[in-house]
Every structure is written in C-alpha cells, then in structure tokens.
Amino acid sequence: MLTQGFSRWIPTLSMLLVSLISYIDRNTLALLAPTILKETNLSAEQYGFIISGFSIAYMISNPLWGRVLDRFGLRWGMFAAVLFWTFASMSHALAAGFASFAIARIALGMGEGATFPGGLRAVMQTLPVHQQARGIALSYSGGSMGAIVTPILITPIALAWGWRSAFLFTGIIGLAWLIHWYFVGLRPDVRHWQPPSDRLAAKAAPRFTHARLWSFMIAYACCGLPLAFVLYSAALYLNQAMGLSQAFIGKVLWIPPLGWEVGYFFWGWLVDRMSRSGLSSQQVVWKLMTAAAVLALPLALVPWIPWFWLVMLELFFAMFLAGGNVILTIRYATQIYSPDHAGLIAGLGAGAWGAGVALAMPVFGRLFDLHRYDLAFALATAFPILGYLVWAGINLDLLRPVPRAHPGRTQGT
C-alpha cells in the first residue's frame, strides 16, 4: 500500500526535477553575471535587456505550452520542451556578446515555458483532489530548489574550468532528465488521462473577458516579481554595492532562494490549515494575500542596511513572501477554473510573470548602472502592493459570509 501511494507521486516528483533543472539553467547566468559582464563588456542595462528577452519568450511560450499539454498530453510535450531548452542552455557557452546571449536566452525562454504548465498538469492529472494542493507546492518547489543549488553546483565548476563550462554542465543534467522521463512517460496515468472519480465539480474555462482571470494574472505577475528581482539582481548588488567577490557570492547566494522554498510549503500548509477552520478557500487566500502585501514593505530598506547578514535575511524573507504569493494565486485560480485547463492556467500565470519581468528588468538594470539601488528596491517593493490592490479590488466580494450560496459569482465575469 505504501509503495502504491509513493508510485502515485512519481509524475509530480518528475515535475519537481524538471523545474529544478529549469532554474539551474536560467540562474547560471544570474549567478555568474559579475564575471560574464566583465569579460564580455556588457553593461547592467544590456544584461537587463537580455533577461527581458528571456522573459518575453517565456511569457509567450507559457500559455502556448499549456495549450499543447492540455490537448496533446504530458508525455511527448514535456520531452520536446526539455530537449529544446537543454540545447538552448548549452548554447550560452558559445555566446560572446549582447546579440548571442540574447538569442540563447530567448531560445531558453521559449522552451522553459512548459515548466509550470507541465507541473500543474501532472498534479491535476495524476493526483486525487485531496492531495493536489500539496502536489502543486511540491512540483513548483523545484524552481526554488534549483535556485538554492545553483551556486553550490555551478560556482566550483566555473571557478575551476571557466563560466562557459558551467553551461555545458546544465546540458548534461537536462539530458539525464530526458532519459528518466522516457520511462516515466510509459505510465498509464501519464500517457492516458482519465478524470479521477473525486474530481471537483465542473467549473468554467478561463476567458479573457473574466475580470477574475485578469486579477489572477496581475497578482501572479506583480506579487511574484521580487523572485525575479532577487534572483537576477542579488549577485550584482552584493558585488557592486557591498564589494563582495564572485567566489564569496557563490558561497552564500543559496540563502535567499531557501526562503522561496520554505515559502512554498509554509503557505501551502497554512492555506490547508486555515481552510479547516470553516473559512472558504477564497477567504483564506484573501486574508493571507493581505498579510503578505503588508509584510513586503521592508524590502525597500535594503540599500540602507550596512550589515551583510541582515541584507541576506531580508532577501530571504522577500522570496519567502513571493513564493507564498505564487501558491496563493494558483490556489485561487484552481478553485475558480476547471482542472481540465490546468496547463493553460499555469501558463497564463507564469506568462504574466514573464511579462512583468520583461518590463521591469531593463529598468532595474539601468538603475543599477546609475547606482540608484534605493529606487530599484523601492520599485521592487511597490509591485507586490500594486498587484495585491488590483486583485483585492476585483475580488472584494469573496469576503462575503456565504460565497458558496452563489456559485455563479465565482466564474469571474
């Protein structure tokens, strides 16, 4: 019985691994940015545009991959996506300037758009309803794990054999996952999806005419933006503003993403616990997103903190809150829209996040070039508050005492 129970989780664990690999691939550039920018004479603003190129491609490809996975299935959809982005990641080793890095990064974004649609699709397809919230946290947590292990794995490789070898290593782990997935893909619950007997009642399909859908995408994009800001800018800030070396940064940069990892599981557990108290899931999400918006404010104070470890603690806490917001917004959307559209839901959320990152990163890069770290951190703090206010304004009716008495009101018209 225990073996059967564990077997059910194998597709979800496979999605954890693929999201872990995807974040190693994308974070390798962020980690090694101080060295790469010096050797290739790139400015922080150009670096921001390179990240923006990835984010635009990621924005476009997320809903496309979501549609593909919902329509044609996990097995070959995920195999094709990871094969493509593995070679895109390795191509960074051949880059020498702005154009080549941008092309490699755009290709990586086009492939990695399948990451979270695949994760949510696997959870909704292979796990019963009472395990799906934990499944979402588990499958998505690979991204934060990847951000944690990237400096631990990549720094020694880059110091020993140069930064180009680090991108070749990302290709090796991608190919290893493809071998693993070939065999997982033979499972009946991956090849042939049959709706489980305990599925939630039929719900609406996502429509762009739904105000609630827009509130989900805006909240996901804005409240999750500190993840990108810390991931892509922390190494530059520690190097430029605090004078720390690439070697030292590589030893400590796993700390902020650990907050992201803890946030996924803590906020997911808290939602389940509060839901058992008699509140609806939507009321729980409302209360927790309100708390997260207030707690986001201290991020703006980082440029005035002279102590390194206190800076790291605040970056940890910012990612802890942002990771929680990802879980909360996904939980909100999966309670409104049909599980049949799980891939598309995940794709729209992550795609909106990619759009936000694409717009914000060149601005952050420009501010870093000007050494206006105060404005950069203030802007990174303002985004989650803005996203929360938009989401709360559209969903204010969810605080009503008996939301389930009017099921039609949850369809997001």
PDB file of N, CA and C in Angstrom, residues 24 32 36 49 65 84 101 120 139 163 186 193 195-196 204 220 233 277 332 348 356 359 383 389 410:
ATOM      1  N   ILE A  24      18.132  25.900 -12.556  1.00  0.00           N
ATOM      2  CA  ILE A  24      19.598  25.859 -12.670  1.00  0.00           C
ATOM      3  C   ILE A  24      20.011  26.482 -13.996  1.00  0.00           C
ATOM      4  N   LEU A  32      26.584  34.007 -12.411  1.00  0.00           N
ATOM      5  CA  LEU A  32      27.900  34.341 -12.978  1.00  0.00           C
ATOM      6  C   LEU A  32      27.925  35.713 -13.644  1.00  0.00           C
ATOM      7  N   ILE A  36      30.764  37.376 -16.110  1.00  0.00           N
ATOM      8  CA  ILE A  36      30.433  37.423 -17.534  1.00  0.00           C
ATOM      9  C   ILE A  36      30.380  38.864 -18.027  1.00  0.00           C
ATOM     10  N   PHE A  49      18.259  43.815 -20.515  1.00  0.00           N
ATOM     11  CA  PHE A  49      17.552  43.537 -21.763  1.00  0.00           C
ATOM     12  C   PHE A  49      17.671  42.065 -22.165  1.00  0.00           C
ATOM     13  N   TRP A  65       2.509  26.407 -24.421  1.00  0.00           N
ATOM     14  CA  TRP A  65       2.813  25.077 -23.902  1.00  0.00           C
ATOM     15  C   TRP A  65       1.655  24.552 -23.058  1.00  0.00           C
ATOM     16  N   PHE A  84      14.491  20.816 -26.244  1.00  0.00           N
ATOM     17  CA  PHE A  84      14.774  22.106 -26.884  1.00  0.00           C
ATOM     18  C   PHE A  84      15.531  23.029 -25.947  1.00  0.00           C
ATOM     19  N   PHE A 101      24.097  36.312 -26.591  1.00  0.00           N
ATOM     20  CA  PHE A 101      23.465  35.995 -25.310  1.00  0.00           C
ATOM     21  C   PHE A 101      21.946  36.172 -25.401  1.00  0.00           C
ATOM     22  N   LEU A 120       1.645  21.739 -13.100  1.00  0.00           N
ATOM     23  CA  LEU A 120       0.244  21.763 -12.682  1.00  0.00           C
ATOM     24  C   LEU A 120      -0.566  20.711 -13.424  1.00  0.00           C
ATOM     25  N   SER A 139       5.545  20.220  -6.861  1.00  0.00           N
ATOM     26  CA  SER A 139       6.014  20.340  -8.241  1.00  0.00           C
ATOM     27  C   SER A 139       6.626  21.709  -8.505  1.00  0.00           C
ATOM     28  N   TRP A 163      33.430  30.029 -16.914  1.00  0.00           N
ATOM     29  CA  TRP A 163      31.981  30.149 -16.902  1.00  0.00           C
ATOM     30  C   TRP A 163      31.324  29.398 -18.045  1.00  0.00           C
ATOM     31  N   LEU A 186       5.915   6.150 -19.783  1.00  0.00           N
ATOM     32  CA  LEU A 186       5.250   4.896 -20.124  1.00  0.00           C
ATOM     33  C   LEU A 186       4.096   4.580 -19.177  1.00  0.00           C
ATOM     34  N   TRP A 193      -4.951  10.166 -19.814  1.00  0.00           N
ATOM     35  CA  TRP A 193      -5.574  10.843 -18.684  1.00  0.00           C
ATOM     36  C   TRP A 193      -7.044  10.461 -18.588  1.00  0.00           C
ATOM     37  N   PRO A 195     -10.243  11.345 -15.993  1.00  0.00           N
ATOM     38  CA  PRO A 195     -10.626  12.171 -14.833  1.00  0.00           C
ATOM     39  C   PRO A 195     -10.892  11.302 -13.612  1.00  0.00           C
ATOM     40  N   PRO A 196     -10.246  11.559 -12.458  1.00  0.00           N
ATOM     41  CA  PRO A 196     -10.481  10.760 -11.265  1.00  0.00           C
ATOM     42  C   PRO A 196     -11.899  10.933 -10.740  1.00  0.00           C
ATOM     43  N   ALA A 204     -15.794  26.720 -14.809  1.00  0.00           N
ATOM     44  CA  ALA A 204     -15.649  27.445 -16.062  1.00  0.00           C
ATOM     45  C   ALA A 204     -14.270  27.267 -16.659  1.00  0.00           C
ATOM     46  N   TYR A 220      -0.289  37.402  -9.898  1.00  0.00           N
ATOM     47  CA  TYR A 220       0.836  36.479 -10.086  1.00  0.00           C
ATOM     48  C   TYR A 220       2.071  37.242 -10.562  1.00  0.00           C
ATOM     49  N   SER A 233      19.239  40.046  -9.657  1.00  0.00           N
ATOM     50  CA  SER A 233      19.952  41.259  -9.258  1.00  0.00           C
ATOM     51  C   SER A 233      20.786  41.111  -7.996  1.00  0.00           C
ATOM     52  N   SER A 277     -10.701  25.539   9.312  1.00  0.00           N
ATOM     53  CA  SER A 277     -11.326  26.295  10.407  1.00  0.00           C
ATOM     54  C   SER A 277     -12.737  26.765  10.072  1.00  0.00           C
ATOM     55  N   TYR A 332      -6.044  30.153  -5.750  1.00  0.00           N
ATOM     56  CA  TYR A 332      -7.214  30.963  -6.107  1.00  0.00           C
ATOM     57  C   TYR A 332      -7.760  30.546  -7.476  1.00  0.00           C
ATOM     58  N   LEU A 348      -0.808  30.877 -18.163  1.00  0.00           N
ATOM     59  CA  LEU A 348      -1.208  32.285 -18.111  1.00  0.00           C
ATOM     60  C   LEU A 348      -0.580  32.994 -16.918  1.00  0.00           C
ATOM     61  N   GLY A 356       5.856  40.775 -16.730  1.00  0.00           N
ATOM     62  CA  GLY A 356       6.276  41.730 -15.717  1.00  0.00           C
ATOM     63  C   GLY A 356       7.782  41.825 -15.595  1.00  0.00           C
ATOM     64  N   LEU A 359       9.354  43.729 -18.549  1.00  0.00           N
ATOM     65  CA  LEU A 359       9.238  45.185 -18.436  1.00  0.00           C
ATOM     66  C   LEU A 359      10.147  45.754 -17.350  1.00  0.00           C
ATOM     67  N   PHE A 383       5.726  46.759  -6.560  1.00  0.00           N
ATOM     68  CA  PHE A 383       4.995  45.850  -7.443  1.00  0.00           C
ATOM     69  C   PHE A 383       4.043  44.917  -6.691  1.00  0.00           C
ATOM     70  N   LEU A 389      -3.466  45.192  -4.582  1.00  0.00           N
ATOM     71  CA  LEU A 389      -4.567  46.141  -4.610  1.00  0.00           C
ATOM     72  C   LEU A 389      -5.499  45.884  -5.788  1.00  0.00           C
ATOM     73  N   THR A 410     -18.522  32.927  -8.786  1.00  0.00           N
ATOM     74  CA  THR A 410     -17.113  32.553  -8.808  1.00  0.00           C
ATOM     75  C   THR A 410     -16.589  32.324 -10.201  1.00  0.00           C
TER      76      THR A 410
END
